[in-house]
Coordinates of C-alpha atoms in Angstrom, one line a residue:
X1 CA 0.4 -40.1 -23.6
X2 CA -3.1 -39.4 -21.9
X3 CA -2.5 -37.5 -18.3
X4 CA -4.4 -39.2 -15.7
X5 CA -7.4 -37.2 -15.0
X6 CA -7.4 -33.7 -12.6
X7 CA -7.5 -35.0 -8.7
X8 CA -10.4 -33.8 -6.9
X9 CA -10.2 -30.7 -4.7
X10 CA -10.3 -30.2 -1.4
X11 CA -13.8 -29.5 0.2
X12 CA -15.2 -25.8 -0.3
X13 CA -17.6 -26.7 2.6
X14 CA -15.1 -26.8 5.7
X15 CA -14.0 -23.3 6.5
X16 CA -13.1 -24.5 10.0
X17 CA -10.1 -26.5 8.2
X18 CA -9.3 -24.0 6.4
X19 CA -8.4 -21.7 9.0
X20 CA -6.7 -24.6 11.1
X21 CA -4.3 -25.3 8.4
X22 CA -3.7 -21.4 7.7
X23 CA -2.7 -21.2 11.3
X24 CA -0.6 -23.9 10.8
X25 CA 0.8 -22.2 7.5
X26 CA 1.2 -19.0 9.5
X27 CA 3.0 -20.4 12.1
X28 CA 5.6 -22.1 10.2
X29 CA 6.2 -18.5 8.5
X30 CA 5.3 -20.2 5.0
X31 CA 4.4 -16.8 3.8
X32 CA 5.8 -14.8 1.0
X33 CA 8.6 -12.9 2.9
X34 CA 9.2 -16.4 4.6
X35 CA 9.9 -18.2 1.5
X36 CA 12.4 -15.3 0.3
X37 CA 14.4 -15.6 3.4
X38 CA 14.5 -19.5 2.8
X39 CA 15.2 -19.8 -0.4
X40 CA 16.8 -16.6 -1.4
X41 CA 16.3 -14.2 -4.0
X42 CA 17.6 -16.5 -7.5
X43 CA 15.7 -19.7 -6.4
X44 CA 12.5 -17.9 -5.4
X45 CA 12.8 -15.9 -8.7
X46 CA 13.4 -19.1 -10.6
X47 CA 10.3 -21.0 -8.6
X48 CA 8.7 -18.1 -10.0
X49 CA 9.3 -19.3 -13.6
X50 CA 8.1 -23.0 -12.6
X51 CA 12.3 -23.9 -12.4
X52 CA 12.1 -26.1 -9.6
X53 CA 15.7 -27.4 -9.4
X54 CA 17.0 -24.2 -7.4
X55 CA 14.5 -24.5 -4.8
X56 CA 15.0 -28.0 -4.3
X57 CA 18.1 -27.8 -3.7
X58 CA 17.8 -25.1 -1.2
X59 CA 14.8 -27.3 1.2
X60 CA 17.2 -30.3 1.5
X61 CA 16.9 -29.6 5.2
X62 CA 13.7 -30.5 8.0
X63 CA 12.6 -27.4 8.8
X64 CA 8.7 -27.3 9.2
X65 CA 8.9 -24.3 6.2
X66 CA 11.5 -26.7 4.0
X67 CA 8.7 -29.9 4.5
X68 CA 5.9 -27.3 3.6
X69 CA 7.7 -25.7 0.7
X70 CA 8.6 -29.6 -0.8
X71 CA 4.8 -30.5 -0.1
X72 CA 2.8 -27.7 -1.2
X73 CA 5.1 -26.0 -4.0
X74 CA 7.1 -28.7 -5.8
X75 CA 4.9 -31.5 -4.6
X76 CA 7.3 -33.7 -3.3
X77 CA 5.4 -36.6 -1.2
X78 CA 6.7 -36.1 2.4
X79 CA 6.7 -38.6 5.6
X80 CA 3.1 -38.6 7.2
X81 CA 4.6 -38.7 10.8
X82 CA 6.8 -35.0 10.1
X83 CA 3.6 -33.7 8.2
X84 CA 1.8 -34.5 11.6
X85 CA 4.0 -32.5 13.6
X86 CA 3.6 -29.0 11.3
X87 CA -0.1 -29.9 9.9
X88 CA -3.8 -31.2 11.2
X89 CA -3.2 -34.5 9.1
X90 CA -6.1 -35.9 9.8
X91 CA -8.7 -33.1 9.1
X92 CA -6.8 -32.1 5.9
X93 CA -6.8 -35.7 4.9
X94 CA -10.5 -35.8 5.8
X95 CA -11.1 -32.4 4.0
X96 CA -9.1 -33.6 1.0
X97 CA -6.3 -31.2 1.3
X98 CA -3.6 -33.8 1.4
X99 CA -3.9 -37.9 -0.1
X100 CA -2.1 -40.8 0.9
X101 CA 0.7 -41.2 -1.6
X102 CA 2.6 -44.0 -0.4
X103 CA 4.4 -46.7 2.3
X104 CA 3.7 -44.0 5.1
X105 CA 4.2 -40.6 2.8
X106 CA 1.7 -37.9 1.9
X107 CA 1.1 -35.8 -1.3
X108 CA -0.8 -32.2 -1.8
X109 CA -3.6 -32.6 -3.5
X110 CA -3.5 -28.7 -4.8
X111 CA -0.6 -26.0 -5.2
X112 CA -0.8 -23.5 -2.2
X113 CA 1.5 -20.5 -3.3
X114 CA 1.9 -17.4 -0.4
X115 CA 1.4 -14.5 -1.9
X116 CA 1.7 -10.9 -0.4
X117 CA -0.9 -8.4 -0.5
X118 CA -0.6 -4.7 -1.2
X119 CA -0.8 -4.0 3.0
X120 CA 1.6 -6.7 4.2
X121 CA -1.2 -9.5 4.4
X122 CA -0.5 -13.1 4.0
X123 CA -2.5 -14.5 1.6
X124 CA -2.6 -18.1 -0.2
X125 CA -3.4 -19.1 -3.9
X126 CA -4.3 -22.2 -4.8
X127 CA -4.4 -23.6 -8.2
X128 CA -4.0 -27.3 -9.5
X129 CA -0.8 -29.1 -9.1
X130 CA 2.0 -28.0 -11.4
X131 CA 0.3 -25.0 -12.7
X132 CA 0.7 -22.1 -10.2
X133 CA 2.8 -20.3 -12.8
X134 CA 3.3 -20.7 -16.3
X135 CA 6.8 -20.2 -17.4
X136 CA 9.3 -20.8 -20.8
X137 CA 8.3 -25.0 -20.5
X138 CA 4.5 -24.5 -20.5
X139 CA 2.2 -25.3 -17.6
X140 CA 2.3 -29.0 -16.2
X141 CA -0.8 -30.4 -17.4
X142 CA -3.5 -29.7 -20.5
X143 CA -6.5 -30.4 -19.0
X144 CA -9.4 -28.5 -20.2
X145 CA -10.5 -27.9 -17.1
X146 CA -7.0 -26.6 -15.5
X147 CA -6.7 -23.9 -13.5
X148 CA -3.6 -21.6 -12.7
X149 CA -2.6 -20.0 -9.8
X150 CA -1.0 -16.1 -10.0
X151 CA 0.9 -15.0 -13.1
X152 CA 2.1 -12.0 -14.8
X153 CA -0.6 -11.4 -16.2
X154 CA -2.6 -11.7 -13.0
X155 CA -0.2 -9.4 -11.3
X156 CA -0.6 -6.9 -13.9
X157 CA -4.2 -6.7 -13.7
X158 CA -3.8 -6.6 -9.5
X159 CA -1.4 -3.6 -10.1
X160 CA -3.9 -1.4 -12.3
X161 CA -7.0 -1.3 -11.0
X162 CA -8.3 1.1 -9.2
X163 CA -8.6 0.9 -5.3
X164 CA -11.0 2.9 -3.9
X165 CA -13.8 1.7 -1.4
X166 CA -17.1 0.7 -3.3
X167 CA -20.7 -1.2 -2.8
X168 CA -20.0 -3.9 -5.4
X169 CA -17.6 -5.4 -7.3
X170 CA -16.9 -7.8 -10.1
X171 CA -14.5 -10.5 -10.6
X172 CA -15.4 -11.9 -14.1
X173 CA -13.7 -15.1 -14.8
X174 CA -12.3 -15.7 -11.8
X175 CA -10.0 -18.3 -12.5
X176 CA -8.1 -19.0 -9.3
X177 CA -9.6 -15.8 -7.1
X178 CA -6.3 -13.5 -7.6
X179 CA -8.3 -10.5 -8.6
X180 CA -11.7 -11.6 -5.9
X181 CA -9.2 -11.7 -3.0
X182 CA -7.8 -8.2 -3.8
X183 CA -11.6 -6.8 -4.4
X184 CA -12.7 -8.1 -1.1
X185 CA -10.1 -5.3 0.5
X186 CA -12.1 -2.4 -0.7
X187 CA -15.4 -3.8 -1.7
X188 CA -18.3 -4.7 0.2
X189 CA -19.7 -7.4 -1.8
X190 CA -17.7 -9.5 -4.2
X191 CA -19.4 -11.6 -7.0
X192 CA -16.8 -13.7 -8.9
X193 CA -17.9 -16.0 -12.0
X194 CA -16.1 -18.1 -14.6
X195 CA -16.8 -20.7 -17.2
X196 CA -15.0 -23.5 -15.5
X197 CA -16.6 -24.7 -12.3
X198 CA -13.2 -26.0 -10.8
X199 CA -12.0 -22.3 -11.1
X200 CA -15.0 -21.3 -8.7
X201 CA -14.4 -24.0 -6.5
X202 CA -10.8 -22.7 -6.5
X203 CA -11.3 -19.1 -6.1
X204 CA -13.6 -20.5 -2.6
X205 CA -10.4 -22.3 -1.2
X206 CA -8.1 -19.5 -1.9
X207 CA -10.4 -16.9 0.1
X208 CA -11.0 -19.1 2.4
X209 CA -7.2 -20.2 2.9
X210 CA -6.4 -16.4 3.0
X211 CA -9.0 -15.6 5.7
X212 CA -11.0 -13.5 4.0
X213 CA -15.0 -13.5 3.4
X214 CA -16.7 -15.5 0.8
X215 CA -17.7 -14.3 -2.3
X216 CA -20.7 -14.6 -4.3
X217 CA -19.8 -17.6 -6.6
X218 CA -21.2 -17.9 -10.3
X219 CA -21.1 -20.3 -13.1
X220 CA -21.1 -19.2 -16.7
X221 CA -19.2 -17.1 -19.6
X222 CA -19.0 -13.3 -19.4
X223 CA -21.8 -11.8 -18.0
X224 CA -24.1 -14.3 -18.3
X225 CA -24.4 -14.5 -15.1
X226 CA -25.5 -11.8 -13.8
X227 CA -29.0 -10.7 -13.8
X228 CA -30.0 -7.7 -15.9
X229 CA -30.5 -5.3 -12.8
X230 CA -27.6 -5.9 -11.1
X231 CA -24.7 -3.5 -11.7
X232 CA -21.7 -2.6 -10.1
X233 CA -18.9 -0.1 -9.2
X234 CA -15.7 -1.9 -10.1
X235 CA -15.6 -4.7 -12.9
X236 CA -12.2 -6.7 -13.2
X237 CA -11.4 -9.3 -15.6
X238 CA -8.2 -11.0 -16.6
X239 CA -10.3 -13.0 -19.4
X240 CA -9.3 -16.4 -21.9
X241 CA -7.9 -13.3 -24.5
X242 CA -5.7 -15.5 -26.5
X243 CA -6.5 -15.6 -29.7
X244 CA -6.1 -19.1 -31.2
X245 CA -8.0 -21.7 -33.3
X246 CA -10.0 -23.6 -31.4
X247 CA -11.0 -23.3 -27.9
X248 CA -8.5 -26.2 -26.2
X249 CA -7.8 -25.3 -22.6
X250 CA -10.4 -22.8 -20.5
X251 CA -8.2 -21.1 -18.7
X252 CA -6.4 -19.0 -21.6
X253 CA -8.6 -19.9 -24.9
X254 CA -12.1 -17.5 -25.4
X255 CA -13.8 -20.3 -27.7
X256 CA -15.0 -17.0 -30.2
X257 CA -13.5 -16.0 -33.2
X258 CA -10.6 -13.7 -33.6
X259 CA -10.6 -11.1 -30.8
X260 CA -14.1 -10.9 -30.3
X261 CA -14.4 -12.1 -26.5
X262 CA -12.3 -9.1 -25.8
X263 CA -14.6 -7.3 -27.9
X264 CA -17.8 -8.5 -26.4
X265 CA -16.5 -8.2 -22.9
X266 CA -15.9 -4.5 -23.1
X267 CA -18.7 -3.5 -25.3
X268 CA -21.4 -5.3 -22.7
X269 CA -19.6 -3.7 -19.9
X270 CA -20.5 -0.2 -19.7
X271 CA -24.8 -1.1 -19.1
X272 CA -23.6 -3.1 -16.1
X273 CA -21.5 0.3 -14.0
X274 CA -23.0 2.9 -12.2
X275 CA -21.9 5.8 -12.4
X276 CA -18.1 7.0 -11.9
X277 CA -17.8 2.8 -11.9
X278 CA -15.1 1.5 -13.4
X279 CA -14.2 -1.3 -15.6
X280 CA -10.6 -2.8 -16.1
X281 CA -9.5 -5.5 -18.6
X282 CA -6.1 -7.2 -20.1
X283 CA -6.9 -8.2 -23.5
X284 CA -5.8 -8.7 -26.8
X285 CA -6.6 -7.1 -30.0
X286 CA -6.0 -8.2 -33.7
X287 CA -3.7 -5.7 -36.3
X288 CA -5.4 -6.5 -39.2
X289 CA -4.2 -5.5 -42.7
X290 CA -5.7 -2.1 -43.6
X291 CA -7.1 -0.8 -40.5
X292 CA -5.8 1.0 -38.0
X293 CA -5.5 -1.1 -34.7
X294 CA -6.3 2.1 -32.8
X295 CA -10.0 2.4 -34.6
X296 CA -10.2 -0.9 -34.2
X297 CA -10.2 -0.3 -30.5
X298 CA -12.3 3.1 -30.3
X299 CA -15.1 0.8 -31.9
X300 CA -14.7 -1.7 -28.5
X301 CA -15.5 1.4 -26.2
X302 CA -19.4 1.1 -25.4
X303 CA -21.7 4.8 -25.4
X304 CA -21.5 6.3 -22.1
X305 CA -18.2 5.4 -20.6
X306 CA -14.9 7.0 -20.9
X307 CA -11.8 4.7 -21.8
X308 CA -8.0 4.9 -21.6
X309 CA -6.6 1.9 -23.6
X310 CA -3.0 1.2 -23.2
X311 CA -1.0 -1.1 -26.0
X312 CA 1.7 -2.5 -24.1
X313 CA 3.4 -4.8 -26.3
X314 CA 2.7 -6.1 -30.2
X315 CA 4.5 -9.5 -31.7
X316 CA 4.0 -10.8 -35.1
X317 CA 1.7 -13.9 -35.7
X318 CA 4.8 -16.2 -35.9
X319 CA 5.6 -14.9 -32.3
X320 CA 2.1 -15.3 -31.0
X321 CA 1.9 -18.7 -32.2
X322 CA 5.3 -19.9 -31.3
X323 CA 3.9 -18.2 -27.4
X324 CA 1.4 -20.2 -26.9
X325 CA 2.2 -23.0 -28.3
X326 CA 5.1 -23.1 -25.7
X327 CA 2.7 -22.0 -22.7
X328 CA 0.6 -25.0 -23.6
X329 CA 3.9 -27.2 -23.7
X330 CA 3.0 -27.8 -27.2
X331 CA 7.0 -28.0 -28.2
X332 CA 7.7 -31.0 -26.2
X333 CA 5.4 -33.2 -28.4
X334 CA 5.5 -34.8 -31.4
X335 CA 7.5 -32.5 -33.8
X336 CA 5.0 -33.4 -36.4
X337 CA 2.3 -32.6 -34.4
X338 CA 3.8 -29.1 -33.0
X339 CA 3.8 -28.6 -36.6
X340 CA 0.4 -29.2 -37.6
X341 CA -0.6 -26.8 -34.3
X342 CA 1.5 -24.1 -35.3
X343 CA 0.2 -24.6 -39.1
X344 CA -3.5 -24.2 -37.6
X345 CA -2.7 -20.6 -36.3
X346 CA -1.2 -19.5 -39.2
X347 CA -3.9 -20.6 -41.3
X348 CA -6.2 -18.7 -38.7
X349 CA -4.4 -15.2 -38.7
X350 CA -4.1 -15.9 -42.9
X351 CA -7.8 -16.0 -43.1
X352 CA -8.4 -13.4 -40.9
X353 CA -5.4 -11.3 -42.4
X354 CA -4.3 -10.7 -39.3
X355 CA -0.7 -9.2 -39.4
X356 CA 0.4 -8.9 -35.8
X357 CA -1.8 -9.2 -32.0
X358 CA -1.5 -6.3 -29.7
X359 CA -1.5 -7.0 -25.9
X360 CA -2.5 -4.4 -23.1
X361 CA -5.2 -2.7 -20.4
X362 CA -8.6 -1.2 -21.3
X363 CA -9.8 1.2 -18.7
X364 CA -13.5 2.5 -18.6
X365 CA -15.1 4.7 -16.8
X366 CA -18.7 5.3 -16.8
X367 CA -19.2 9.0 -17.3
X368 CA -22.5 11.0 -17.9
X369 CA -20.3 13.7 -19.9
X370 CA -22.0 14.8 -23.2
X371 CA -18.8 13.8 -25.3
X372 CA -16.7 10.9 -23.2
X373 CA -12.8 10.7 -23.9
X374 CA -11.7 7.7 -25.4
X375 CA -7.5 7.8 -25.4
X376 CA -5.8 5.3 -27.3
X377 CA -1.9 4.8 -27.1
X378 CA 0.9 2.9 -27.2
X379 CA 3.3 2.5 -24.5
X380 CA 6.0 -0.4 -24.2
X381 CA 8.3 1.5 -22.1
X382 CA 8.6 0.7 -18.3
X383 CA 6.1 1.6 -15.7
X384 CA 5.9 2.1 -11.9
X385 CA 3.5 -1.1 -10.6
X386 CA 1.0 -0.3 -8.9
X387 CA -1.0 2.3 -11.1
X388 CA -4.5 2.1 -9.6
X389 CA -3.9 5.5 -8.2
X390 CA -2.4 6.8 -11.6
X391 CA -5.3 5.7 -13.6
X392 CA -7.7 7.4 -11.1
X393 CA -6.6 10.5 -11.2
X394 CA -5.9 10.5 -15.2
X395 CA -10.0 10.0 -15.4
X396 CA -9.9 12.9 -12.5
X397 CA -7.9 15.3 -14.5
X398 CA -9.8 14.6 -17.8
X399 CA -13.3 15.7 -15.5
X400 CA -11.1 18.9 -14.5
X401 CA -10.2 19.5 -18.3
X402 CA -14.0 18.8 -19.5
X403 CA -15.2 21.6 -16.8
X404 CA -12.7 24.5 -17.5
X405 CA -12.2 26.0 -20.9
X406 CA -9.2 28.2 -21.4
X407 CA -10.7 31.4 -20.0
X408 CA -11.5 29.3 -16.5
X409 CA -8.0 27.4 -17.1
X410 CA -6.1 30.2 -17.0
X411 CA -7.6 31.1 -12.9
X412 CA -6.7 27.9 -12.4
X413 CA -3.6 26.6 -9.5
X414 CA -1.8 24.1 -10.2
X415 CA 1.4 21.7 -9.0
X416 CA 3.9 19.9 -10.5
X417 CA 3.6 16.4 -9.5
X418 CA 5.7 14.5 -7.5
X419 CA 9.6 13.2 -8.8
X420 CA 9.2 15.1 -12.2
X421 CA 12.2 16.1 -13.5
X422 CA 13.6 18.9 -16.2
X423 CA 16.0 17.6 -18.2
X424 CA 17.9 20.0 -21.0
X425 CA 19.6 18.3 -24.5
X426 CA 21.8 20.3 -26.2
X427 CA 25.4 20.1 -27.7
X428 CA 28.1 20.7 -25.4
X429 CA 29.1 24.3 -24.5
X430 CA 25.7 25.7 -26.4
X431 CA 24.5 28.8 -24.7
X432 CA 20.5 27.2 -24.3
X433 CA 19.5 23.9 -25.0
X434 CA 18.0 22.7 -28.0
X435 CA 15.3 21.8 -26.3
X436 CA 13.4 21.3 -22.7
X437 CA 12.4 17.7 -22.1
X438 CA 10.2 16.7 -18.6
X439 CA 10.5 13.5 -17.0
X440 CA 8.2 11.6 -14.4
X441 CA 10.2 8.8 -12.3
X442 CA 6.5 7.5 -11.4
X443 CA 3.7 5.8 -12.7
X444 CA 3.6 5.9 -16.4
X445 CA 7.1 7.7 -16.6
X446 CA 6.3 9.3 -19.3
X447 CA 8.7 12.0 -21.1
X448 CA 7.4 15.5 -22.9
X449 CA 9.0 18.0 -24.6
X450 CA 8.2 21.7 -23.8
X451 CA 9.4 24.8 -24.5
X452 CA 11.4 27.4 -22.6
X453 CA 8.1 28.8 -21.4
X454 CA 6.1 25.3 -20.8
X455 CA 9.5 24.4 -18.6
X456 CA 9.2 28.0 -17.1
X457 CA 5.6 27.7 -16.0
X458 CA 6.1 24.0 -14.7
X459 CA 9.4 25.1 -12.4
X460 CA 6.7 27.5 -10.7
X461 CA 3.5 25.9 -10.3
X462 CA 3.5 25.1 -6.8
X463 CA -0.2 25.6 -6.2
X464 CA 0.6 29.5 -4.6
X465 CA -0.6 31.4 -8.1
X466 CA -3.5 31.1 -10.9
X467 CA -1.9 29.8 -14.3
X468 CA -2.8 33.4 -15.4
X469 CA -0.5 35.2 -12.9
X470 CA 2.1 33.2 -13.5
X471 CA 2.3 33.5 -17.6
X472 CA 1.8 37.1 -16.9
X473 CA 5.4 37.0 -15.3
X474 CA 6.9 34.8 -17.4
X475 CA 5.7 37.4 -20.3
X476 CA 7.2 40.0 -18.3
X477 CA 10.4 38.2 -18.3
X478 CA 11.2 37.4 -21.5
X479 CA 9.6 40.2 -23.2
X480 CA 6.9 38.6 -24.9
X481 CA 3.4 40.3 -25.2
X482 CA 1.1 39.0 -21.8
X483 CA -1.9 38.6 -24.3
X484 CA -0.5 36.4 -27.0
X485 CA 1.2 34.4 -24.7
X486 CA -2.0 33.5 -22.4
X487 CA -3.7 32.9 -25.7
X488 CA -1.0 30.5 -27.1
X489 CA 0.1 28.6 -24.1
X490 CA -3.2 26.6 -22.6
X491 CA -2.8 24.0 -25.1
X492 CA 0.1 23.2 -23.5
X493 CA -1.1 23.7 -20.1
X494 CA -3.8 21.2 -21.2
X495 CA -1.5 18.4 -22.4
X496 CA 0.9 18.9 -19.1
X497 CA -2.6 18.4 -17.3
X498 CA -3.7 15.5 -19.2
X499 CA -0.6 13.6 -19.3
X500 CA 0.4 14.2 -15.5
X501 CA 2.9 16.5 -15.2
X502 CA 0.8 19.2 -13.7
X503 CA -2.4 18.5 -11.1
X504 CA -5.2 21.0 -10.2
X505 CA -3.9 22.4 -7.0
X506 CA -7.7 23.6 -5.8

């Protein structure tokens, strides 16, 4: 059955309304930390997931923040004389925020979601209705034109990037201005774009709805628009990377072949940095039968930039399929038709021998270093949101590397980060341990194995002694000649370093 067609948005033009009805928001304590208190931890998780039963169940009341949660989250029409007690009905009607829907009731026209930012503010997405999350049923409408509000994809991409303060920034494919509203914390100008002009119209009602400044609004695909002298320090993009047949809804489908918008986006975006700019990406990428997924990647990374590509999860094509087939809502059609759909991937990946889709982060960096680094990895385990701050200082310690060979390594001071850990396997009642494993509870959490004298020279570096100084008195300790041991060990002082175990100290 046709859905009737997308409602039309409130005005982008009225930032005086938009400030009324986030006082009005505000003051009801519709925020993030409101709605938790209100609803409680399982039904705001579950609202989370698009489950709307929980939540409800738990506004059955006529509080203002129970009338605002049923009008704006689970678009439930609501009496136009309680609205007019909590809202200004009649400029939000004017404005287009809220329709008549009824004998005397009123109806969101858009989903407003409070969201938290990373300093306690109180911000506000807005997406179309039934579509501010995805979730195991699918999103509530297939329009072409649709546009979601935050997901986890969306709060990945948030938690990554790097925030420091810079001239310029860009939000490339904007979709519901998650990623703009975070950029315009730390960045001076903010120029979002996206295919779909109902995303940018979007993006303008959630900045405006959060109180913060406009951003420089553009309409096309990738970097079309923007002009060829124009370049930035910080380039974000939670792009349409599913790869599918076809090109059927905007918001998740790249309309190229294969994985080739990921592709495209990364390779064009190292002309448009500056220098020490970075560029951040979620994308997927295509295991294809007999070539190695990690080449395939290195190829992606454009001359003149370092990268640090992270694979964070890899499902067969019948998985993939069955996915997003299910985002779309695909499974609650016609079985015959959910059949046909699912037969159209396959026949996709089959031609493309495609074996399996990788999902993760892409990190550049532009870099004027006369060989970059390009690391490629895989790393499913868990990870300690947000990394911005890890993924600066891996690029920082990769500059510190580049600029000390071993000789220079060697006068070097160093630390052992913060909440590493030593931890020893061995059998039971064995005099030493097999062997010496260390541990970070941060960030990445990543886990190395050393030996007795790479656990030795972590348990000391504290920042007071050169690396030097302090294999010297390991040497010295366990009889071991000081020479061969400062030539043998700044390989391993190297990896420590680049992993993130150990930091410069000076």
């Amino acid at each position: 059955m046709p859905q009737s067609p997308l409602p039309s948005l409130p005005a982008a033009d009225r930032p005086d309304v938009a400030a009324r009805l986030r006082a009005a928001l505000l003051a009801a304590s519709f925020t993030a930390d409101g709605l938790l208190d209100l609803l409680g931890a399982p039904a705001y998780a579950a609202l989370a997931r698009s489950e709307t039963v929980p939540a409800l169940r738990a506004t059955r009341g006529d509080t203002p923040l129970e009338l605002l949660v049923r009008l704006f989250l689970l678009q439930q029409p609501v009496p136009h004389a309680r609205v007019a007690e909590v809202l200004p009905v009649d400029a939000c009607l004017d404005s287009g925020w809220l329709a008549r829907a009824g004998e005397g009731e009123l109806a969101a026209t858009v989903d407003v979601r409070p969201y938290g930012g990373p300093g306690g503010e109180d911000w506000f997405i807005v997406s179309d209705l039934g579509c501010a999350v995805g979730g195991a049923g699918g999103i509530g409408r297939r329009d072409e034109g649709v546009v979601l509000g935050v997901g986890g994809a969306s709060t990945t991409l948030a938690g990554i990037t790097v925030r420091t303060p810079v001239a310029a920034a860009l939000d490339l494919g904007t979709g519901s201005g998650i990623q703009a509203l975070h950029a315009a914390q730390h960045a001076t100008r903010v120029t979002a774009t996206d295919l779909n002009p109902r995303a940018l119209h979007i993006t303008a009602l959630t900045l405006a709805l959060s109180g913060t400044a406009a951003a420089d609004l553009r309409e096309g695909s990738l970097f079309t628009p923007v002009r060829d002298d124009e370049t930035y320090d910080l380039i974000v993009s939670n792009p349409p990377f599913v790869i599918s047949p076809g090109a059927r809804l905007t918001y998740r489908d790249g309309g190229m072949g294969g994985d080739d918008l990921c592709r495209t986006l990364v390779q064009e975006a190292g002309e448009r940095l500056n220098e020490g700019g970075f560029a951040q990406f979620l994308a997927n990428w295509q295991h294809v039968e007999g070539e190695d997924w990690q080449d395939r990647l290195r190829s992606w990374v454009p001359r003149g930039c370092d990268a640090w590509i992270v694979q964070r999860e890899v499902q067969d094509v019948n998985q993939y399929a069955e996915l997003w087939l299910r985002d779309a809502g695909d499974h609650r059609d016609d079985p015959a038709e959910y059949q046909a759909r699912y037969d159209a991937w396959l026949d996709e990946f089959e031609a493309r021998k495609v074996k399996a889709v990788g999902f993760g982060w892409i990190t550049l960096r532009r870099t004027d270093a006369a060989v970059p680094s390009v690391t490629v990895e895989e790393w499913p385990h868990p990870v300690e949101q947000p990394l911005g701050d890890t993924i600066r200082h891996h690029f920082d310690r990769l500059d510190f590397l580049r600029r000390h060979d071993d000789a220079a390594l060697l006068t070097a001071h160093f630390r052992l980060t913060a909440e590493v850990v030593q931890e020893q396997v061995g059998l039971p009642g064995a005099e030493d341990p097999e062997h010496v494993v260390l541990r970070q509870n941060r960030g990445m959490r990543r886990a190395t194995r050393v030996d007795t004298v790479g656990a030795g020279f972590a348990g000391v570096c504290d920042g007071s002694m050169s690396a030097g100084v302090i294999l010297d008195a390991i040497a010295q300790l366990v009889g071991e000649d000081p020479v061969l041991l400062r030539d043998r060990t700044p390989a391993q002082i190297r990896l420590l370093v680049e992993q993130g175990f150990l930091e410069p100290a000076r």
